[in-house]
Short mmCIF file of N, CA and C and ligand atoms in Angstrom, two decimals:
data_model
loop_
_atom_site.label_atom_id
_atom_site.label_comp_id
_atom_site.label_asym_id
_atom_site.label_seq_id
_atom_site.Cartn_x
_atom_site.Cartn_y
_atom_site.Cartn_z
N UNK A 1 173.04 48.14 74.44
CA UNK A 1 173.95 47.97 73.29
C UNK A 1 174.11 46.50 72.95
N UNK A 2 174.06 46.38 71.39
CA UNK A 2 174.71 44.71 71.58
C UNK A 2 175.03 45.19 69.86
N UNK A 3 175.87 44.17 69.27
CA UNK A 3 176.39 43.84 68.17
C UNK A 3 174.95 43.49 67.27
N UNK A 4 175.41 43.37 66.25
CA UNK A 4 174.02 42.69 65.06
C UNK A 4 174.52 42.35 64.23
N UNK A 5 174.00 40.82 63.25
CA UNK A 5 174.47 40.37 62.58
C UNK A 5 173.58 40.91 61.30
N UNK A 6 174.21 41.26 60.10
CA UNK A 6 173.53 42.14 59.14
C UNK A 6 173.28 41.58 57.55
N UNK A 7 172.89 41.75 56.71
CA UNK A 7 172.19 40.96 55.84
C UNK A 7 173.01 39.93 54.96
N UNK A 8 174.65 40.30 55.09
CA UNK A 8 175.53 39.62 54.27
C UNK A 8 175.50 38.11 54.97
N UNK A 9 175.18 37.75 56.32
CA UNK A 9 175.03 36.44 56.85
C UNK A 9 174.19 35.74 55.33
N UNK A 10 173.01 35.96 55.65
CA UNK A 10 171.90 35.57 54.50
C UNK A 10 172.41 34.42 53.65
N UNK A 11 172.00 33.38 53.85
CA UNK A 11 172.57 32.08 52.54
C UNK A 11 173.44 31.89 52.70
N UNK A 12 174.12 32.44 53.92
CA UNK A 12 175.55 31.93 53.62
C UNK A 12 176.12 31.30 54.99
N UNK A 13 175.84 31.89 56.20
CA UNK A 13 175.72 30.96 57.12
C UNK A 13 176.77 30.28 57.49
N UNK A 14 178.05 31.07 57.69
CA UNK A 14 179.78 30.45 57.70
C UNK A 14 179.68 30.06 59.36
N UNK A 15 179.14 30.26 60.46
CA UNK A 15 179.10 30.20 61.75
C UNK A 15 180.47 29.78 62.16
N UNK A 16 181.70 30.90 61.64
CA UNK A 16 183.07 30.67 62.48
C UNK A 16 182.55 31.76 63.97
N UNK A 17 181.47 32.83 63.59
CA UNK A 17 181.40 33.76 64.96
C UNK A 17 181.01 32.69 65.89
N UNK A 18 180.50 32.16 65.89
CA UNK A 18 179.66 30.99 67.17
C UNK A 18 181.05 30.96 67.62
N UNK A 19 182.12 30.18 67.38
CA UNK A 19 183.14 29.75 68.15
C UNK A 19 183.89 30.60 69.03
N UNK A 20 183.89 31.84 68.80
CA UNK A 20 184.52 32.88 69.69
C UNK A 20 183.67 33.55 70.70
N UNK A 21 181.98 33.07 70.67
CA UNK A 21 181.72 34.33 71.14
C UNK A 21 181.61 33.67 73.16
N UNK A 22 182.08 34.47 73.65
CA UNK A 22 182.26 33.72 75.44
C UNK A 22 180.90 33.74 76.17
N UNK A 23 179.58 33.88 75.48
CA UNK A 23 178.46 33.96 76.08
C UNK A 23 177.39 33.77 75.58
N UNK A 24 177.66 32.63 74.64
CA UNK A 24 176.86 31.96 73.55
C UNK A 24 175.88 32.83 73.14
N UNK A 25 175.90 33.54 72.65
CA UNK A 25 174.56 34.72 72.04
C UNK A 25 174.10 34.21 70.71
N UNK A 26 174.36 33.47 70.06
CA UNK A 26 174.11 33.45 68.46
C UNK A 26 173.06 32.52 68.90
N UNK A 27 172.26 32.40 67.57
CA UNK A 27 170.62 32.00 67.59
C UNK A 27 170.53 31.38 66.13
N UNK A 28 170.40 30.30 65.73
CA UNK A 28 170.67 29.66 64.24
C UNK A 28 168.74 29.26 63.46
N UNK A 29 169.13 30.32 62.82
CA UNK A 29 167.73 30.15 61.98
C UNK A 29 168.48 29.18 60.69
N UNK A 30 166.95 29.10 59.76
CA UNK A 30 167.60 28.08 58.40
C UNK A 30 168.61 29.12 57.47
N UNK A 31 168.55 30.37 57.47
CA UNK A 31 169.98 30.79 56.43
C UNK A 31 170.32 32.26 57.14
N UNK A 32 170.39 31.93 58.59
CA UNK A 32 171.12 33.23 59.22
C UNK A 32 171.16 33.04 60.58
N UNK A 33 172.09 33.54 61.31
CA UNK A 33 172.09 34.08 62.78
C UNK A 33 171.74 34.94 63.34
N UNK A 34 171.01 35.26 64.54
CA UNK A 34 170.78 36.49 64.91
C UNK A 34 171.86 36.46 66.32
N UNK A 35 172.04 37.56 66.94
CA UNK A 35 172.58 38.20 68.43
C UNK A 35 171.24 38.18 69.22
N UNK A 36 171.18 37.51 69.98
CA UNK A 36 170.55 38.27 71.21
C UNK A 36 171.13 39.17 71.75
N UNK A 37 170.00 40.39 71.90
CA UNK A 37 170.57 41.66 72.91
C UNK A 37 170.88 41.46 74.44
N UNK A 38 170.47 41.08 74.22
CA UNK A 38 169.95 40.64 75.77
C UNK A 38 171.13 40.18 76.54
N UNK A 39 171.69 39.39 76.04
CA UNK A 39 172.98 38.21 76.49
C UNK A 39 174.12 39.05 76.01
N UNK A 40 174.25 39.59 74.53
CA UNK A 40 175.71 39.71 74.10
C UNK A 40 176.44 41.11 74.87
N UNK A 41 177.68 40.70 75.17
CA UNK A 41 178.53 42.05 76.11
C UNK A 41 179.49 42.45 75.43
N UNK A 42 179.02 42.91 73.96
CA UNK A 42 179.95 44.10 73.23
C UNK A 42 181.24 43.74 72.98
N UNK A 43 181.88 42.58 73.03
CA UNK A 43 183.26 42.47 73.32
C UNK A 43 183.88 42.37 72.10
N UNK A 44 182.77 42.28 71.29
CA UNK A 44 183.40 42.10 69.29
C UNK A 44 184.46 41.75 68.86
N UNK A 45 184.97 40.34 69.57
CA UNK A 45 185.50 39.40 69.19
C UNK A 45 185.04 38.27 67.45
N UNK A 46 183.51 38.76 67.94
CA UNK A 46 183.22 38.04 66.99
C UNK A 46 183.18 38.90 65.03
N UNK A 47 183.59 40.14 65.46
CA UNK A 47 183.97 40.77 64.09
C UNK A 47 184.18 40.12 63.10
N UNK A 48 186.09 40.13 63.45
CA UNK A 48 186.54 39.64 62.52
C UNK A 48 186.70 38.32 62.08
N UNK A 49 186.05 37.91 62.51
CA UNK A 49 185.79 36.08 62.37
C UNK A 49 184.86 35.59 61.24
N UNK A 50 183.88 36.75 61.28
CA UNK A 50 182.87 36.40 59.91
C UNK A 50 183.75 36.52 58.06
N UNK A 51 183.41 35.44 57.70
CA UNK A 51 184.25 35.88 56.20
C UNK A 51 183.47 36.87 55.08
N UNK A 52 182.07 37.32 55.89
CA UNK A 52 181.64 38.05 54.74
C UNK A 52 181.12 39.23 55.45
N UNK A 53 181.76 39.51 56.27
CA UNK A 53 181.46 40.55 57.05
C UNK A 53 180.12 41.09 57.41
N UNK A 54 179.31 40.33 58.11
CA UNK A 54 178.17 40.52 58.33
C UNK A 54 178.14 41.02 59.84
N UNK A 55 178.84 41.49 60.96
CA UNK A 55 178.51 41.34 62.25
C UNK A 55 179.19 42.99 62.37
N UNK A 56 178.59 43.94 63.02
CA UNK A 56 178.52 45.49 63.65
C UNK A 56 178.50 45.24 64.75
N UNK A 57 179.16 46.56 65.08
CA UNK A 57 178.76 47.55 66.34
C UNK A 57 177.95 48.42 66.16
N UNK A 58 177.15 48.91 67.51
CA UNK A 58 176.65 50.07 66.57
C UNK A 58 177.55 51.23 66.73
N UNK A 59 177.24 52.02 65.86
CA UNK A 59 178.64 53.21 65.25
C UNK A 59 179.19 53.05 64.01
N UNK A 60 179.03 51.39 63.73
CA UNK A 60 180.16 51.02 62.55
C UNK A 60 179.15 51.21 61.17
N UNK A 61 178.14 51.30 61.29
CA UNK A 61 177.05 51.34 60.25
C UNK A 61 176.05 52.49 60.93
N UNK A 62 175.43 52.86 59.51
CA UNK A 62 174.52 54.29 60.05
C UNK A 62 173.35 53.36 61.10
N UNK A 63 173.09 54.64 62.05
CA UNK A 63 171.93 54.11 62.87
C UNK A 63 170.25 53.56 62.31
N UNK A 64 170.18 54.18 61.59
CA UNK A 64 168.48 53.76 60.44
C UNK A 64 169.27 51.79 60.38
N UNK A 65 170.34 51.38 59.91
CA UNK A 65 170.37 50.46 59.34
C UNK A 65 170.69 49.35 60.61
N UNK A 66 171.19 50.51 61.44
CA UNK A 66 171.98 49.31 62.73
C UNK A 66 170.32 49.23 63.51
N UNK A 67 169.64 50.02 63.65
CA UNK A 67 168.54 49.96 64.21
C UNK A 67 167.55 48.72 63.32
N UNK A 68 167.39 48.77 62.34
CA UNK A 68 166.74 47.68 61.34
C UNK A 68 166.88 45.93 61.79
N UNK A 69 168.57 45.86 61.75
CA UNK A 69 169.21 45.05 61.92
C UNK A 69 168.95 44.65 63.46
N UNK A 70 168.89 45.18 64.21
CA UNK A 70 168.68 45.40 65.78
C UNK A 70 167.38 45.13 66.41
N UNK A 71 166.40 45.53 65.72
CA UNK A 71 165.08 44.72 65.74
C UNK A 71 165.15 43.55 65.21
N UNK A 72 165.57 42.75 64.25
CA UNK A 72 166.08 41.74 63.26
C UNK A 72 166.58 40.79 64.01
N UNK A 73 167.73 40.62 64.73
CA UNK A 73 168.40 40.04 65.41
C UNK A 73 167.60 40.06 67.06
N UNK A 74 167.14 40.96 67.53
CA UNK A 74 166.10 40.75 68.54
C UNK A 74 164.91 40.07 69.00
N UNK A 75 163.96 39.89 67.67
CA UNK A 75 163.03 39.06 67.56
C UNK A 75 163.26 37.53 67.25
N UNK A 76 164.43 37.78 66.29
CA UNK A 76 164.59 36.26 65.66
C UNK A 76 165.50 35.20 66.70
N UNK A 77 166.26 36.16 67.49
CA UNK A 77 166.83 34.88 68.49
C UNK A 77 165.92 34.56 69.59
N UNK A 78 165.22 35.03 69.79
CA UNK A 78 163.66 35.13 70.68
C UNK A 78 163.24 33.33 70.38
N UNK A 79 163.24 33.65 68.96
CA UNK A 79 162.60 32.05 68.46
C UNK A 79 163.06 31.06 68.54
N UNK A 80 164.81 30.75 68.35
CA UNK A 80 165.65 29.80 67.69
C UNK A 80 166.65 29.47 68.18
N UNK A 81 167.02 28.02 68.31
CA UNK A 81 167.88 27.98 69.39
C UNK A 81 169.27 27.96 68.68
N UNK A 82 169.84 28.05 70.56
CA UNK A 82 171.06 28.73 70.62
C UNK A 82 171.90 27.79 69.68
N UNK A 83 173.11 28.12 68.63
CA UNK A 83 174.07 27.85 68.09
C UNK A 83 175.23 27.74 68.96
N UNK A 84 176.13 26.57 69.19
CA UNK A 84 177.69 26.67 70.01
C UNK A 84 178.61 26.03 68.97
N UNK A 85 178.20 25.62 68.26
CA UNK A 85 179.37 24.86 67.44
C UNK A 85 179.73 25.04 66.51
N UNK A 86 180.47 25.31 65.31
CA UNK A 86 180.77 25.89 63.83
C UNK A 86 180.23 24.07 63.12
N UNK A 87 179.33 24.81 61.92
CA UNK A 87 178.83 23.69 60.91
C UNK A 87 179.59 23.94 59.85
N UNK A 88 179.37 22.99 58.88
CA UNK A 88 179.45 24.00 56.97
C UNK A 88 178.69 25.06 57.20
N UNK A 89 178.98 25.58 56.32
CA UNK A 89 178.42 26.88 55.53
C UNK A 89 177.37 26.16 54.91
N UNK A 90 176.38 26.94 54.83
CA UNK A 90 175.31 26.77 53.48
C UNK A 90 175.88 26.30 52.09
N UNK A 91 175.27 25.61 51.27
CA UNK A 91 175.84 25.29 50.33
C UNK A 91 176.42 25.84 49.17
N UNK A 92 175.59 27.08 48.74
CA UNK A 92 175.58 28.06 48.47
C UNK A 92 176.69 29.44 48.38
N UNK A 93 177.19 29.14 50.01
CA UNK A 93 177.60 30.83 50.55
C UNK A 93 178.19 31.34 49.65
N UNK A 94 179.24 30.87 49.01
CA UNK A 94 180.05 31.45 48.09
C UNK A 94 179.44 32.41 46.82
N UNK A 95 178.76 32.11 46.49
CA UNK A 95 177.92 32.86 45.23
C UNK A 95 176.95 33.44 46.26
N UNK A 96 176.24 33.20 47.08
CA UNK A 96 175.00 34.07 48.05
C UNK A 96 177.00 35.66 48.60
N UNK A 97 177.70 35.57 48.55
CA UNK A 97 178.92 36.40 49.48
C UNK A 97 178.38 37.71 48.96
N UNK A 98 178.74 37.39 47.55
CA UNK A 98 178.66 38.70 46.90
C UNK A 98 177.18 39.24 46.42
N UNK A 99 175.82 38.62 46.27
CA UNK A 99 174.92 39.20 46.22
C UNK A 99 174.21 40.27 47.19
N UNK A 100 173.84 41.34 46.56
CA UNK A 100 173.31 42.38 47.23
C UNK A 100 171.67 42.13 47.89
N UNK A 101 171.24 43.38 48.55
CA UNK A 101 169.32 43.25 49.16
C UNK A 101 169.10 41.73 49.21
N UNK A 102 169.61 41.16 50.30
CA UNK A 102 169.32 39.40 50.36
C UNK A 102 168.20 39.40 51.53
N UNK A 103 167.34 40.95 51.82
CA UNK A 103 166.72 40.49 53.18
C UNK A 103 165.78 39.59 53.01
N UNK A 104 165.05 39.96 51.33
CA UNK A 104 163.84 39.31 51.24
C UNK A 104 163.98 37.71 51.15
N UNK A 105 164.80 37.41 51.05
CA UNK A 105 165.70 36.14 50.91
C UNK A 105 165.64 35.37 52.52
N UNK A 106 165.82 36.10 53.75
CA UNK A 106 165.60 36.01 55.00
C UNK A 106 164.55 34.84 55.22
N UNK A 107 164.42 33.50 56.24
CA UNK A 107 164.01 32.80 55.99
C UNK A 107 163.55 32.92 57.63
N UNK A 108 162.20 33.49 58.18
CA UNK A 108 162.17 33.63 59.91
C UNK A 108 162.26 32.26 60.48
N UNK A 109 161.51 31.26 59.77
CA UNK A 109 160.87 30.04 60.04
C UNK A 109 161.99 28.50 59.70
FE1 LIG B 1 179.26 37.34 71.30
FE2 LIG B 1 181.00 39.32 71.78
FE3 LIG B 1 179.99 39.00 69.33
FE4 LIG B 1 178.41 39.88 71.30
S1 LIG B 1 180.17 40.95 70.42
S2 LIG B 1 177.91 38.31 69.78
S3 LIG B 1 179.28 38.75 73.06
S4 LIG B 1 181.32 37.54 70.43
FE1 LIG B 2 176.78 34.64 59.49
FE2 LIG B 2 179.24 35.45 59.38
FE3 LIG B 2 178.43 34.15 61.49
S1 LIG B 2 178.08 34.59 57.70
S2 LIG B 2 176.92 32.79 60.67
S3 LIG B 2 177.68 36.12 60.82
S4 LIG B 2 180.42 33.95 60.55
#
């Protein structure tokens, strides 16, 4: 089991979850975070901390999507190192909050 961070991160990149989470799991690509599975222990602290609600359990979203997201966040913290500190936001986030389908937008590299 682990949490996943889900497409509303995308461009927007608020990293208040980094600061709560007690087992540094977050992984900072150029316009998103992923969870490592591996490390994170369910404690979903880091929920309600995101302002655009990008971060699940699984249960809280259908499985097709938490599973998507779950490969997503698996591979990509694989790559990228670990995040501990809250930055700005992307420059952007505010207008990226409310846009919809931002995966293709997803930046691996
Ligand atoms: Fe970190 Fe807990 Fe969030 Fe997992 S659920 S990413 S351990 S804060
Ligand atoms: Fe992304 Fe929300 Fe964290 S926008 S960086 S999951 S606070």
């Amino acid at each position: 089991m682990t949490h996943v961070v889900t497409e509303s991160c995308i461009n927007c990149k608020h990293t208040d979850c980094v600061t709560v989470c007690p087992v540094d799991c977050f992984f900072e690509g150029p316009n998103f975070l992923a969870i490592n599975p591996d490390e994170c222990i369910d404690c979903g602290v880091c929920i309600p901390e995101c302002p655009v609600n990008a971060i699940f359990a699984e249960g809280d979203i259908p499985q097709e999507e938490f599973n998507k997201w779950a490969d997503i966040n698996s591979k990509l913290s694989t790559r990228w190192p670990v995040i501990t500190k809250m930055k700005p936001a992307l420059p952007e986030a505010e207008e990226w909050a409310s846009r919809k389908d931002k995966l293709i937008f997803l930046k691996k590299e």
